[in-house]
Every structure is written in structure tokens, then in C-alpha cells.
JSON list of C-alpha atoms in Angstrom, two decimals:
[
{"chain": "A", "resi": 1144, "resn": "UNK", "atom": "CA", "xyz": [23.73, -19.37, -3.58]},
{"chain": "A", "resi": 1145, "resn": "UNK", "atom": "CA", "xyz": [22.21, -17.25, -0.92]},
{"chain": "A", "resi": 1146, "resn": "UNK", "atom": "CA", "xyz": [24.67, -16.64, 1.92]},
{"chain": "A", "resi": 1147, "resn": "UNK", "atom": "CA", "xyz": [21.68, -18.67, 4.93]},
{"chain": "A", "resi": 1148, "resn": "UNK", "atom": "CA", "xyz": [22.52, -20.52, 7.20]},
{"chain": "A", "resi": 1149, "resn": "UNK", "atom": "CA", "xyz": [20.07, -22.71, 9.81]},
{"chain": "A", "resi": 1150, "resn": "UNK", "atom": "CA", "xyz": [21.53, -23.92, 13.07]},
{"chain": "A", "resi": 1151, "resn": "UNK", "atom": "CA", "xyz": [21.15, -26.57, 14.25]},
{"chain": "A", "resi": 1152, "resn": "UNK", "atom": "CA", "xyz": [20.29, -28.78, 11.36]},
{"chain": "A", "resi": 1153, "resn": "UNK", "atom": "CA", "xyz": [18.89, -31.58, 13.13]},
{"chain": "A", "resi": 1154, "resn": "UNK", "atom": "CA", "xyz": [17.71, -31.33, 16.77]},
{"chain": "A", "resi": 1155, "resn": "UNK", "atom": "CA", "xyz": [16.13, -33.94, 18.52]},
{"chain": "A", "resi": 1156, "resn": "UNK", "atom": "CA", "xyz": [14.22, -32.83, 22.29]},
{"chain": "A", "resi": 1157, "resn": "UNK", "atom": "CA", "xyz": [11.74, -33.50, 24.82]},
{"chain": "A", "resi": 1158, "resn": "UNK", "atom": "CA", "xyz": [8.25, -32.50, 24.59]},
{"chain": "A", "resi": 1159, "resn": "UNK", "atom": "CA", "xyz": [8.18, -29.24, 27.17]},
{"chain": "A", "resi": 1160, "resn": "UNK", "atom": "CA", "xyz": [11.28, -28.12, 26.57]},
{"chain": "A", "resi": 1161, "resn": "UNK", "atom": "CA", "xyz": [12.73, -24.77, 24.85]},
{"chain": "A", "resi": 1162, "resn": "UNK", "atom": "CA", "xyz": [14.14, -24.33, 21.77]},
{"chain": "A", "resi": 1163, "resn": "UNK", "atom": "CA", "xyz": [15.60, -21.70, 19.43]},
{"chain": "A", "resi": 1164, "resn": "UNK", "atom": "CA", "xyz": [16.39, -22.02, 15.86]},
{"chain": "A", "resi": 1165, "resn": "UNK", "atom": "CA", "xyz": [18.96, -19.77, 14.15]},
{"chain": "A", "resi": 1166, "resn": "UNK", "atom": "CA", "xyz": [18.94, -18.01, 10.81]},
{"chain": "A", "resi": 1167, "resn": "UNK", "atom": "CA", "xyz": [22.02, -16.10, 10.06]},
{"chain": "A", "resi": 1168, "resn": "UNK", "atom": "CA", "xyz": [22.01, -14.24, 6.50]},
{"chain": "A", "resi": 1169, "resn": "UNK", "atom": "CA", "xyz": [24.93, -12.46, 4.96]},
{"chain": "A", "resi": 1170, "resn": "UNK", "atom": "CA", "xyz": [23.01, -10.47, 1.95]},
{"chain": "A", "resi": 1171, "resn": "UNK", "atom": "CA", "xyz": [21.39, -7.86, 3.92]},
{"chain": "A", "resi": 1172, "resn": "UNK", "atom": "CA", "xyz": [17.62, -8.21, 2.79]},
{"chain": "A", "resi": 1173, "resn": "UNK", "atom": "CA", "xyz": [15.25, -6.99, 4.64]},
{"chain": "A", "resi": 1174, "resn": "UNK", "atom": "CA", "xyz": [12.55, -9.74, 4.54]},
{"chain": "A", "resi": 1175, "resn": "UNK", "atom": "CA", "xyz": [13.40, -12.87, 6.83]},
{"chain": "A", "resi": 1176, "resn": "UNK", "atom": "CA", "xyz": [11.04, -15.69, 7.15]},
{"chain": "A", "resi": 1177, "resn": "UNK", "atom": "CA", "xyz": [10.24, -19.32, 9.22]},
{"chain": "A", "resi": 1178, "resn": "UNK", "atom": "CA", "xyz": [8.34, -21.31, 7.63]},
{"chain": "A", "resi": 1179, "resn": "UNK", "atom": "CA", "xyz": [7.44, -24.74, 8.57]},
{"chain": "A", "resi": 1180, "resn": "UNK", "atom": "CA", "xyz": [6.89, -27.81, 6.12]},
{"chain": "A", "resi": 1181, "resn": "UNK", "atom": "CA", "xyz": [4.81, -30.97, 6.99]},
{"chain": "A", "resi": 1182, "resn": "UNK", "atom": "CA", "xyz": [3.31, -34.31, 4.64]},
{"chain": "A", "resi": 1183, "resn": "UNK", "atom": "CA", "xyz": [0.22, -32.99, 3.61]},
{"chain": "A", "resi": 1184, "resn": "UNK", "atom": "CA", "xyz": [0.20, -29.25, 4.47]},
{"chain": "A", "resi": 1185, "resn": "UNK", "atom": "CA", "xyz": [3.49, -28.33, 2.32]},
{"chain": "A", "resi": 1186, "resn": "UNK", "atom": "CA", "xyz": [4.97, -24.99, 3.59]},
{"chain": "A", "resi": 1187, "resn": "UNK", "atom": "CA", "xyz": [3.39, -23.16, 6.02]},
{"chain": "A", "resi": 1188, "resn": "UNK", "atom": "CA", "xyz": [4.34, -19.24, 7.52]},
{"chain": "A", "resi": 1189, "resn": "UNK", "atom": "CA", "xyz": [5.06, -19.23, 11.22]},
{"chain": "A", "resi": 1190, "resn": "UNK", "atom": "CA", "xyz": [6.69, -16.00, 11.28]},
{"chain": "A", "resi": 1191, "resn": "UNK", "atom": "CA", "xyz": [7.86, -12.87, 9.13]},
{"chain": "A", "resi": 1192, "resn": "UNK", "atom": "CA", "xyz": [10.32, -9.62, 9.89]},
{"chain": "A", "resi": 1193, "resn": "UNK", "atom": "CA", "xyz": [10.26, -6.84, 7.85]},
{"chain": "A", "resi": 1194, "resn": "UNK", "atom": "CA", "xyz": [12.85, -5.25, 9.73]},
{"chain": "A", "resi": 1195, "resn": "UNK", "atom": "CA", "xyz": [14.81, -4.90, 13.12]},
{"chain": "A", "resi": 1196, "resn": "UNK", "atom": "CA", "xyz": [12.75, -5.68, 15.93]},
{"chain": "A", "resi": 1197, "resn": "UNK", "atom": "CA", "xyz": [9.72, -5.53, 13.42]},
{"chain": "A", "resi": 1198, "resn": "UNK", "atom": "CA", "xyz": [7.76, -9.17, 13.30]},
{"chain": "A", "resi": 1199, "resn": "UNK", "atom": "CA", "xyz": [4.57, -9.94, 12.36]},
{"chain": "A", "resi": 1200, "resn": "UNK", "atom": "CA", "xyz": [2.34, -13.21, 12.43]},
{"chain": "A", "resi": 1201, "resn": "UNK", "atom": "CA", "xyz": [1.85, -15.78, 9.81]},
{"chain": "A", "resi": 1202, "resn": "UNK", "atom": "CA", "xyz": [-0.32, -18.50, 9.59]},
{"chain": "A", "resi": 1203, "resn": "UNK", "atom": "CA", "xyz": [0.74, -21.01, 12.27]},
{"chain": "A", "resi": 1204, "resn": "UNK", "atom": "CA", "xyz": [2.34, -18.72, 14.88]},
{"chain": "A", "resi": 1205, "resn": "UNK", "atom": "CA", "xyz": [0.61, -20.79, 17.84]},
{"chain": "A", "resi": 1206, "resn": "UNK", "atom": "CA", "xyz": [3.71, -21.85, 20.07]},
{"chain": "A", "resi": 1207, "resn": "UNK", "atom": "CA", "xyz": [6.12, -19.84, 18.52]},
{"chain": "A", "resi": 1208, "resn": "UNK", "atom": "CA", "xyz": [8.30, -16.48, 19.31]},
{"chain": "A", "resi": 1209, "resn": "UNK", "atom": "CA", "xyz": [10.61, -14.71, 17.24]},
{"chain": "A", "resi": 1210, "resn": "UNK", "atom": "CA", "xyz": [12.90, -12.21, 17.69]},
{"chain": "A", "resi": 1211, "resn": "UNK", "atom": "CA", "xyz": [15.43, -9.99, 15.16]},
{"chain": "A", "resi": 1212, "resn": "UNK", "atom": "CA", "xyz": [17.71, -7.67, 17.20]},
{"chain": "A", "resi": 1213, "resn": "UNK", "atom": "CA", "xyz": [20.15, -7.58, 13.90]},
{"chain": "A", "resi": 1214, "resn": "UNK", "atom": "CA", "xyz": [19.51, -7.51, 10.16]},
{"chain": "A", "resi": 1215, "resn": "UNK", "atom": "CA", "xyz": [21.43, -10.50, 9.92]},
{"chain": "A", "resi": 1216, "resn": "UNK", "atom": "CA", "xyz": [19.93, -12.66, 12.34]},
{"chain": "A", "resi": 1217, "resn": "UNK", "atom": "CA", "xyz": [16.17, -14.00, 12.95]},
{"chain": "A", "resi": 1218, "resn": "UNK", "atom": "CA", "xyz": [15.44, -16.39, 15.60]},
{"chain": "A", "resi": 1219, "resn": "UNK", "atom": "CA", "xyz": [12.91, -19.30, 16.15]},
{"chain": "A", "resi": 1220, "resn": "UNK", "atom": "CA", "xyz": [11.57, -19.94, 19.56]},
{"chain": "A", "resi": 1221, "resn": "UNK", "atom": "CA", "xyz": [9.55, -22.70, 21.02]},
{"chain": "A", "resi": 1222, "resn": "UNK", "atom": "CA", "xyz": [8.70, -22.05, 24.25]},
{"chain": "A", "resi": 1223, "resn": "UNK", "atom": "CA", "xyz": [8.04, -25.87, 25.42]},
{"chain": "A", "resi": 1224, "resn": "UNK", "atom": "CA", "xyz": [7.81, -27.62, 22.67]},
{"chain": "A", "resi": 1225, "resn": "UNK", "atom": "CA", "xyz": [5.48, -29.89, 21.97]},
{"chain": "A", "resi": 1226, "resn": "UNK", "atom": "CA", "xyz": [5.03, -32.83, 19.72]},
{"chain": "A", "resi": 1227, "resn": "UNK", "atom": "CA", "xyz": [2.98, -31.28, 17.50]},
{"chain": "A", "resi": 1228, "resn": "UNK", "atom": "CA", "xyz": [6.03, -29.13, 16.88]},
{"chain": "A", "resi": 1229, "resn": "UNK", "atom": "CA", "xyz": [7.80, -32.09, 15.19]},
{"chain": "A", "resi": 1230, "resn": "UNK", "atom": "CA", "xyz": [8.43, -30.64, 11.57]},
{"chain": "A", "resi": 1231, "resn": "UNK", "atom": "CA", "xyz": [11.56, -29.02, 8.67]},
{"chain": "A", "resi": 1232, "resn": "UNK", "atom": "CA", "xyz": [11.48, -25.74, 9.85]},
{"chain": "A", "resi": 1233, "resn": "UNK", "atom": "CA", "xyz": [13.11, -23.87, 6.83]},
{"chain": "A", "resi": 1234, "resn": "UNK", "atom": "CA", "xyz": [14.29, -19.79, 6.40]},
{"chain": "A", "resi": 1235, "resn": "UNK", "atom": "CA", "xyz": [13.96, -17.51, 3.83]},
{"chain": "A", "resi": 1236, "resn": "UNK", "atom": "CA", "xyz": [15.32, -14.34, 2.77]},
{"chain": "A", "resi": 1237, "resn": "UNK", "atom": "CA", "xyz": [13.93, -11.31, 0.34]},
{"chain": "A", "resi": 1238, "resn": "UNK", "atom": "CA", "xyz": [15.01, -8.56, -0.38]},
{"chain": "A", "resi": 1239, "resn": "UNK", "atom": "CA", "xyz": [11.12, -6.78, -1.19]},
{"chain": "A", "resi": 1240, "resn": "UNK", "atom": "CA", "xyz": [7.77, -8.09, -0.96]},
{"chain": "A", "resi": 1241, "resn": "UNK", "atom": "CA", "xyz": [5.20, -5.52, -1.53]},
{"chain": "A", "resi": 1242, "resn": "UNK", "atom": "CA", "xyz": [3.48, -4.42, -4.79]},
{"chain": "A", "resi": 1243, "resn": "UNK", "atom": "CA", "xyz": [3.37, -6.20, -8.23]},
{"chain": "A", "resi": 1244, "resn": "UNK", "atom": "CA", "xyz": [7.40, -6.56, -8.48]},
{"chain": "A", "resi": 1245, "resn": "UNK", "atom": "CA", "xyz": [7.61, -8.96, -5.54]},
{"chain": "A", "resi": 1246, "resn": "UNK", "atom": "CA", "xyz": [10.69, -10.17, -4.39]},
{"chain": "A", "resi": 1247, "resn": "UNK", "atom": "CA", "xyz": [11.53, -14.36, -5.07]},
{"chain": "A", "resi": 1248, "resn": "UNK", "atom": "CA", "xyz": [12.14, -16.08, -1.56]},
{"chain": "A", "resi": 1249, "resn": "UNK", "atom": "CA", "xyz": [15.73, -17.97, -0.39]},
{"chain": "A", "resi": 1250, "resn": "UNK", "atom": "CA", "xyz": [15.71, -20.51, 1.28]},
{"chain": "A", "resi": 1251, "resn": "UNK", "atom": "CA", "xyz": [18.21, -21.94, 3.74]},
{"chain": "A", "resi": 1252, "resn": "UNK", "atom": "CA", "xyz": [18.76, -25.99, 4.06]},
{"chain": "A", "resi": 1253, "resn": "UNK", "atom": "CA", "xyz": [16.36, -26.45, 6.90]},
{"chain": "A", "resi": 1254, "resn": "UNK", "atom": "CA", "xyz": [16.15, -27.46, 10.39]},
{"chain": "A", "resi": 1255, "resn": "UNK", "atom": "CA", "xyz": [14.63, -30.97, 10.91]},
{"chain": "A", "resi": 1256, "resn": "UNK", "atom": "CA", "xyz": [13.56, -31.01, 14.71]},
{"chain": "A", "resi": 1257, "resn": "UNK", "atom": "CA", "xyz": [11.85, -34.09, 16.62]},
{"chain": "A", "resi": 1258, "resn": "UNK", "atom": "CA", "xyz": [9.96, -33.51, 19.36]},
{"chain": "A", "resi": 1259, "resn": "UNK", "atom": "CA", "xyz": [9.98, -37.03, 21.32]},
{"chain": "B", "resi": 210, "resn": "UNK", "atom": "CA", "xyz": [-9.52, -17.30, 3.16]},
{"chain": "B", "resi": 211, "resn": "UNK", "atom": "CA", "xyz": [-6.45, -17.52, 1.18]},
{"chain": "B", "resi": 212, "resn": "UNK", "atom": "CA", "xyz": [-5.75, -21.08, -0.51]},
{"chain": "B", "resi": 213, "resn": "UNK", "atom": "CA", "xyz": [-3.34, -22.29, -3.08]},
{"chain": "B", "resi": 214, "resn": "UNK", "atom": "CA", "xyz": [-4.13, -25.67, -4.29]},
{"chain": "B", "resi": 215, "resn": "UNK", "atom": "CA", "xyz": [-2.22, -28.03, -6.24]},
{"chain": "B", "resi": 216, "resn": "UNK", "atom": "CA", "xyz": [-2.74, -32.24, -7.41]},
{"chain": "B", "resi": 217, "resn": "UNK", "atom": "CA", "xyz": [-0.53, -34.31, -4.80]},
{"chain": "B", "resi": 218, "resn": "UNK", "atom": "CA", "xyz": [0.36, -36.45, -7.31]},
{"chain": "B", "resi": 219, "resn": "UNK", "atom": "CA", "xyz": [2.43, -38.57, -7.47]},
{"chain": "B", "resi": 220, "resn": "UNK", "atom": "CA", "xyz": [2.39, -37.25, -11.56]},
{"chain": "B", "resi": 221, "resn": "UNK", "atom": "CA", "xyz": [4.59, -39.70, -13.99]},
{"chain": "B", "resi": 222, "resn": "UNK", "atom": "CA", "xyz": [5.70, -38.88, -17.25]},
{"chain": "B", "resi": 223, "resn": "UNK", "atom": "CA", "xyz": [8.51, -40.84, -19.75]},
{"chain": "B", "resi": 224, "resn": "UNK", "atom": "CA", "xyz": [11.21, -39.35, -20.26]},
{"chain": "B", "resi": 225, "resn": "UNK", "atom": "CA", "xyz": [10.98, -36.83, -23.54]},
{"chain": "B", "resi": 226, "resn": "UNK", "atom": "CA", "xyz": [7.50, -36.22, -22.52]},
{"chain": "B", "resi": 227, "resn": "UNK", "atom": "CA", "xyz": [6.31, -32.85, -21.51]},
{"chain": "B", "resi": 228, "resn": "UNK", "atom": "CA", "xyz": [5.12, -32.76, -17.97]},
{"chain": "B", "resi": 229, "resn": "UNK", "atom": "CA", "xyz": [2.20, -30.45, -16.76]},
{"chain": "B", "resi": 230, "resn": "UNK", "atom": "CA", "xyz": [1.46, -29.06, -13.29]},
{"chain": "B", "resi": 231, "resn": "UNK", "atom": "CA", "xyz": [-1.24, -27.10, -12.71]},
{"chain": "B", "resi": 232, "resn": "UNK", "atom": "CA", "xyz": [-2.25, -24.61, -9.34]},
{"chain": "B", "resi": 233, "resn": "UNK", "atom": "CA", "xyz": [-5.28, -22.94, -8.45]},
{"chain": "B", "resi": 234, "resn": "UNK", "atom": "CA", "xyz": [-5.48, -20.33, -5.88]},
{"chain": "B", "resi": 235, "resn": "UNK", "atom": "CA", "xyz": [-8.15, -17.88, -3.94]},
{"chain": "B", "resi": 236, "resn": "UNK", "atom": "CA", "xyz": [-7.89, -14.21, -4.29]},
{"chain": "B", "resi": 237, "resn": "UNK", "atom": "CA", "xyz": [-8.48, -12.68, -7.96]},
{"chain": "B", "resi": 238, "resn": "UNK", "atom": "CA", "xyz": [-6.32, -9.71, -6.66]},
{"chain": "B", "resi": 239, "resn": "UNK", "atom": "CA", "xyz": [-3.01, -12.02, -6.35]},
{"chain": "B", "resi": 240, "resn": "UNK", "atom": "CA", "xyz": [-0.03, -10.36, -7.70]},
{"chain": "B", "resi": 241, "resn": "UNK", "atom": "CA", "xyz": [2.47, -12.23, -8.38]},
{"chain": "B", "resi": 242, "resn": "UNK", "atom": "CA", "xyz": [3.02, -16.18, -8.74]},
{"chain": "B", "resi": 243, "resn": "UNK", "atom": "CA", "xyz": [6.23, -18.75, -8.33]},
{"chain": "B", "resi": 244, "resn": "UNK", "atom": "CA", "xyz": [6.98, -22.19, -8.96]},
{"chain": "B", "resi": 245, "resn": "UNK", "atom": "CA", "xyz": [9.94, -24.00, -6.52]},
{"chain": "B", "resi": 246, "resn": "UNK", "atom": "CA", "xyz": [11.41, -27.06, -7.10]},
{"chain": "B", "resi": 247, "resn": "UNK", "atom": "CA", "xyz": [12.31, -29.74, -4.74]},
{"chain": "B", "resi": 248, "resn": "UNK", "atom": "CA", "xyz": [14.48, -31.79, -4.61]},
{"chain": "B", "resi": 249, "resn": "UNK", "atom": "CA", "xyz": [14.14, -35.19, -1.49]},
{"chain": "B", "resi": 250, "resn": "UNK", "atom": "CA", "xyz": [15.78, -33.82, 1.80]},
{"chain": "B", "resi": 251, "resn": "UNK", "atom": "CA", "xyz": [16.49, -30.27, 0.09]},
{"chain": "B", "resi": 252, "resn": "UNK", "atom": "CA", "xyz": [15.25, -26.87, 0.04]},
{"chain": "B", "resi": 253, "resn": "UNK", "atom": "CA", "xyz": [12.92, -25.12, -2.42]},
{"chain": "B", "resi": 254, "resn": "UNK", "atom": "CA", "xyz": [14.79, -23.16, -5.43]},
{"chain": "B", "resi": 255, "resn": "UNK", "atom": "CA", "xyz": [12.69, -21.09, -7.54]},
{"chain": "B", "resi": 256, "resn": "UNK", "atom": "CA", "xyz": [12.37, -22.24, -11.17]},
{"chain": "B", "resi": 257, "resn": "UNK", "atom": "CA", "xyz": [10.08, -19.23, -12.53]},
{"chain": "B", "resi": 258, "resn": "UNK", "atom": "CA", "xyz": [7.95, -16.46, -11.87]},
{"chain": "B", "resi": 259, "resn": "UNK", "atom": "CA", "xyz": [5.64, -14.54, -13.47]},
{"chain": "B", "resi": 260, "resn": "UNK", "atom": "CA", "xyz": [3.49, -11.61, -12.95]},
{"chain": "B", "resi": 261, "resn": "UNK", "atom": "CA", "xyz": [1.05, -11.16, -16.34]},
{"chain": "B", "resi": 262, "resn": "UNK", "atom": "CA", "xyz": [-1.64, -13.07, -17.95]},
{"chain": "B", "resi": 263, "resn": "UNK", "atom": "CA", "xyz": [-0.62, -15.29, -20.47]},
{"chain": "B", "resi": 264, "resn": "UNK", "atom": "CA", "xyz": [2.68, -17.25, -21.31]},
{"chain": "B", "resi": 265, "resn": "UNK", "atom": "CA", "xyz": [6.51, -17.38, -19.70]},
{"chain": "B", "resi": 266, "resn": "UNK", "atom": "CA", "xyz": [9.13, -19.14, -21.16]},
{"chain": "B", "resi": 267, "resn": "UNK", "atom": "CA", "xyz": [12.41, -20.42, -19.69]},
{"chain": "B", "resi": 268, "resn": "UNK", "atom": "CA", "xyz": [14.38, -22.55, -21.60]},
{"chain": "B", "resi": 269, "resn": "UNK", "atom": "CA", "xyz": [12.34, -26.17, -21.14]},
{"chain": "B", "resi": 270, "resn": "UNK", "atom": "CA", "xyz": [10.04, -24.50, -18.55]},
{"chain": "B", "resi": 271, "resn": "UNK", "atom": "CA", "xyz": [6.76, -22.62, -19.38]},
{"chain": "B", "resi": 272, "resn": "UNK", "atom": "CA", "xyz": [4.92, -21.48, -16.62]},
{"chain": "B", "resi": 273, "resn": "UNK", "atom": "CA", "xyz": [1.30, -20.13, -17.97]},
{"chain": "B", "resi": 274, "resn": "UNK", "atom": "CA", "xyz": [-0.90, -17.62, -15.85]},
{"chain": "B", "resi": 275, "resn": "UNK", "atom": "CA", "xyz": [-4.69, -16.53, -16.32]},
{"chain": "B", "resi": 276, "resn": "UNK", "atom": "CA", "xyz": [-5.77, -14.19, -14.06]},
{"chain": "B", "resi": 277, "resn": "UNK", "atom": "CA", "xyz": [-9.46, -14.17, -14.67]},
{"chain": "B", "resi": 278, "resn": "UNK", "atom": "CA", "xyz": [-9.71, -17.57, -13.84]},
{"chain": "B", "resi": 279, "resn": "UNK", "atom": "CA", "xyz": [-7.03, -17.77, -10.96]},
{"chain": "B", "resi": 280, "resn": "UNK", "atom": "CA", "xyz": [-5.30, -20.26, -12.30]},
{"chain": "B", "resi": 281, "resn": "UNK", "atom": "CA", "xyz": [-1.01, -20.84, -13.14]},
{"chain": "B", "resi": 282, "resn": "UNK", "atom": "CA", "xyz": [0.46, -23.27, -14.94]},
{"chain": "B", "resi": 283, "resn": "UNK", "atom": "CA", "xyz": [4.16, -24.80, -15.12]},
{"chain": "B", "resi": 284, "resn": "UNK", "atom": "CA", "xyz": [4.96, -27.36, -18.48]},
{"chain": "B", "resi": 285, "resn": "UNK", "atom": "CA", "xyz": [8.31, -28.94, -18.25]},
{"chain": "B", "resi": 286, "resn": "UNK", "atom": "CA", "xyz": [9.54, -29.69, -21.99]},
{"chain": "B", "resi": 287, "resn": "UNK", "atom": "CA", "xyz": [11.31, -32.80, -22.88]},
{"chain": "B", "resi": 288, "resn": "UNK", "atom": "CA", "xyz": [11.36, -33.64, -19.43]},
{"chain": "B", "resi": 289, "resn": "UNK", "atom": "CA", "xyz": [14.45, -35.56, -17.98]},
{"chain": "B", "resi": 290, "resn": "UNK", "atom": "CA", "xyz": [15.00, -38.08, -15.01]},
{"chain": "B", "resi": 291, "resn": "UNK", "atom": "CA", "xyz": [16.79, -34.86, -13.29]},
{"chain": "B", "resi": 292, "resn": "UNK", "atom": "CA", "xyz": [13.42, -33.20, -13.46]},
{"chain": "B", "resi": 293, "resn": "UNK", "atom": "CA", "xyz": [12.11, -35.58, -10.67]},
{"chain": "B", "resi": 294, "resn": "UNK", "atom": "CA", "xyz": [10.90, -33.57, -8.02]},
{"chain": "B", "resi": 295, "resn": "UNK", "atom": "CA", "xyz": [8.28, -32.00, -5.81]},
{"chain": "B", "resi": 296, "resn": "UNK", "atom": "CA", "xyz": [7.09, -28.87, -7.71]},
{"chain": "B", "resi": 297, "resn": "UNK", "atom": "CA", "xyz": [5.46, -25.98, -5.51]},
{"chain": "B", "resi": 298, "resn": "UNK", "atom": "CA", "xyz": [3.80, -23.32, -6.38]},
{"chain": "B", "resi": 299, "resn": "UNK", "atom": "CA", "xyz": [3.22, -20.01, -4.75]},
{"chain": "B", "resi": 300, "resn": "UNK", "atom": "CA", "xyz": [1.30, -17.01, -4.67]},
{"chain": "B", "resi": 301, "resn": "UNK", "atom": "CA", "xyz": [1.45, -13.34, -3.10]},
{"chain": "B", "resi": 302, "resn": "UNK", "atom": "CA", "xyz": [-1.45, -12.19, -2.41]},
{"chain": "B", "resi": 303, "resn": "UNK", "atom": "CA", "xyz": [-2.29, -8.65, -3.02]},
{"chain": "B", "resi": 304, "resn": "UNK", "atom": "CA", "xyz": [-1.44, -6.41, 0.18]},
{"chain": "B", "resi": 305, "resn": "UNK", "atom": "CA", "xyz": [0.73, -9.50, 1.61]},
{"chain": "B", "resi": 306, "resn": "UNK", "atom": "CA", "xyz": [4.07, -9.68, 2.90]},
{"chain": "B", "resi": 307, "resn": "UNK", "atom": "CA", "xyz": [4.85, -13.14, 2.60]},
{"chain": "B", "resi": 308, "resn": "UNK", "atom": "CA", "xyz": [4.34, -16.31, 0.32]},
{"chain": "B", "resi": 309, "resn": "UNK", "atom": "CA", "xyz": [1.41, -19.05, 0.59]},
{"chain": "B", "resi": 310, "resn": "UNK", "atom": "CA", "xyz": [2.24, -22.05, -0.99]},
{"chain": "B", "resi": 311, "resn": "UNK", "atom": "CA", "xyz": [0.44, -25.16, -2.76]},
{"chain": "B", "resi": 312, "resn": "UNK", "atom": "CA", "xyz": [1.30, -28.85, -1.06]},
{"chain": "B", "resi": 313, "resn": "UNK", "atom": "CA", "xyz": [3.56, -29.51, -3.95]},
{"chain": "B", "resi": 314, "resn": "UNK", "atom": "CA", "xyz": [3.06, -31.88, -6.96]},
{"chain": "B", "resi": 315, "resn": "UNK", "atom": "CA", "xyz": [5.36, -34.49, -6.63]},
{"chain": "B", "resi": 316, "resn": "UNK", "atom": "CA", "xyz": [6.95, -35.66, -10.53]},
{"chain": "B", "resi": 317, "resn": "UNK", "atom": "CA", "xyz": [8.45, -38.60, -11.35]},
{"chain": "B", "resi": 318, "resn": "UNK", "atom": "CA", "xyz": [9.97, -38.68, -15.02]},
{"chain": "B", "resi": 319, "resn": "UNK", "atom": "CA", "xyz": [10.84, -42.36, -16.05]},
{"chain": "B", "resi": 320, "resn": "UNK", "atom": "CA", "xyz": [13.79, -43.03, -18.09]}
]
């Protein structure tokens, strides 16, 4: 298995507050990944890194920060969260994504968070 | 717009049977395409992938791509019990970074 790993797993908060989810990875790619996964809309990209301190937007971002000051690590922030928030947030790892060889995805367990 | 689509379900198939999940998706210049299993309260693991027109083959899994009309395939031979799960598939889109996925057909194989 892919050496990811979410904290925390389950978090349960107040709408307006701040929260960070943590993805820690111990196999060095280069691609990291939040992606969040709701009934009815399957997985959807919040947020990709393609390197240190190099993010870029995905489909959702709305609401959302990231930050990767370490190959290993990619954070998850929600500013003041909001119920709307509620949702699996799941990582994912790969080593390359660009041209017709891409890279699969790994995926950590998830983070389920309520947002009450 | 990109879009992959993919039948909800809830698909049902005996046990033996062979199973078939089909995806759709936007752009004609997609590169490359994935199918993920998964399983209640897990994470996605991939079960294929496959770049070139035509057929794949993976022990009881064959996941089928044509290009020209944007549409991939996975069949699931002699499908078991164990086989009950939400299948998703996913496409990269030419010049993307990332993965946009289908909603996920969800299969339940009867014993």
C-alpha cells in the first residue's frame, strides 16, 4: 500500500470555524491531491500540487487553502467552515501526470468532517 | 466543459454472471482512462487502466476503450459477491494535471 496518511480521520466542528486537514506521504511523488466526495457528485478536485510551494486550483476550490512547504506534506484549509463543507475529503498521491503515460492516483483512507 | 458520466445504478447481477459498466466522457482529446473500485466506508483502488482504442484484459476484468466515440468500458467476468462495489471511472484530460471522475456505478452481485 501507499505509505498516506489523513489526519484527523473524523472531525466533527462548528460552522465558522477553521480547519486543516493533513496529508503526510512517505513515497516521494510529486503530485499530491484533495479531493472531496459527496452522494451524487462522486469525487470532486479541490486542490492539486505539483511541487513545493507550487498549487494550483481544481474544480471546487471555493472555501479552501492549501499549502505544501515539504514534499511530504500537503495541507487542507477551511478558513470558516461552513456547512456546505460537510463531506470525505480524501488524498492522493502520483508520481506523473502529464502526457499519454499518466500516472494512476493513491489514495489515502479519508477524512470524514461534519460541519454542525 | 469537462464531464465524465456514468449509470448510478444500483446495477445487479447473479453471481457467475458477467457484469458491465459503462462511462462516457467530454473531450475527444482525453488521454488516458481508469476504473477504481470501492469498497462502503473505503478508499478508491485502481482496478485498470488503459490508454489505446480497443480491448484490456486483467484476469476477470476487461476494461474496453473507443476513442472515436468517447466512450470506456469495464466487464467483470464471472463476477463474485466480493465484486460488490461502487465502480468509478476516470479520465485525464489532455493538457490536465489531475483526474475527473464519473459518480460511480454502484454493483451488487447476488450469490
Amino acid at each position: 500500500d501507499a505509505g498516506i496518511t489523513q489526519s484527523p480521520r473524523h472531525k466533527v466542528t462548528e460552522t465558522g470555524t477553521p480547519v486543516t486537514l493533513r496529508c503526510h506521504q512517505t513515497e516521494n511523488h510529486r503530485y499530491m491531491y484533495w479531493y472531496r466526495q459527496d452522494p451524487g457528485h462522486g469525487l470532486r478536485l479541490i486542490h492539486y500540487s505539483y511541487g513545493v510551494k507550487d498549487t494550483d486550483k481544481g474544480e471546487v476550490s471555493d472555501g479552501y487553502s492549501v499549502s505544501r512547504s515539504k514534499t511530504e506534506d500537503f495541507l487542507l484549509t477551511l478558513e470558516s467552515a461552513t456547512s456546505s463543507q460537510t463531506s470525505v475529503y480524501f488524498c492522493a498521491i502520483s508520481e506523473w501526470m502529464t502526457g499519454a503515460n499518466t500516472g494512476e492516483l493513491f489514495f489515502g483512507e479519508g477524512s470524514r468532517l461534519t460541519v454542525l | 466543459q469537462k464531464e465524465v458520466e456514468q449509470n448510478s445504478g444500483p446495477l445487479s447481477v447473479p453471481e457467475g454472471a458477467i457484469a458491465s459498466l459503462n462511462c462516457t466522457y467530454s473531450d475527444r482529446g482525453s488521454q488516458s482512462f481508469f476504473w477504481y473500485r470501492q469498497y462502503s466506508g473505503k478508499s478508491p483502488e485502481l482496478i485498470m487502466f488503459i490508454y489505446s482504442n480497443g480491448d484490456k484484459e486483467d484476469g476477470r476484468f476487461t476494461a474496453q476503450l473507443n476513442k472515436a466515440s468517447q466512450y470506456v468500458s469495464l466487464l467483470i467476468r464471472d463476477s463474485q459477491p466480493s465484486d460488490s462495489a461502487t465502480y468509478l471511472c476516470a479520465v485525464n484530460f489532455d493538457g490536465a494535471n489531475n483526474l475527473f471522475f464519473g459518480t460511480g456505478t454502484r454493483l451488487t452481485v447476488i450469490p
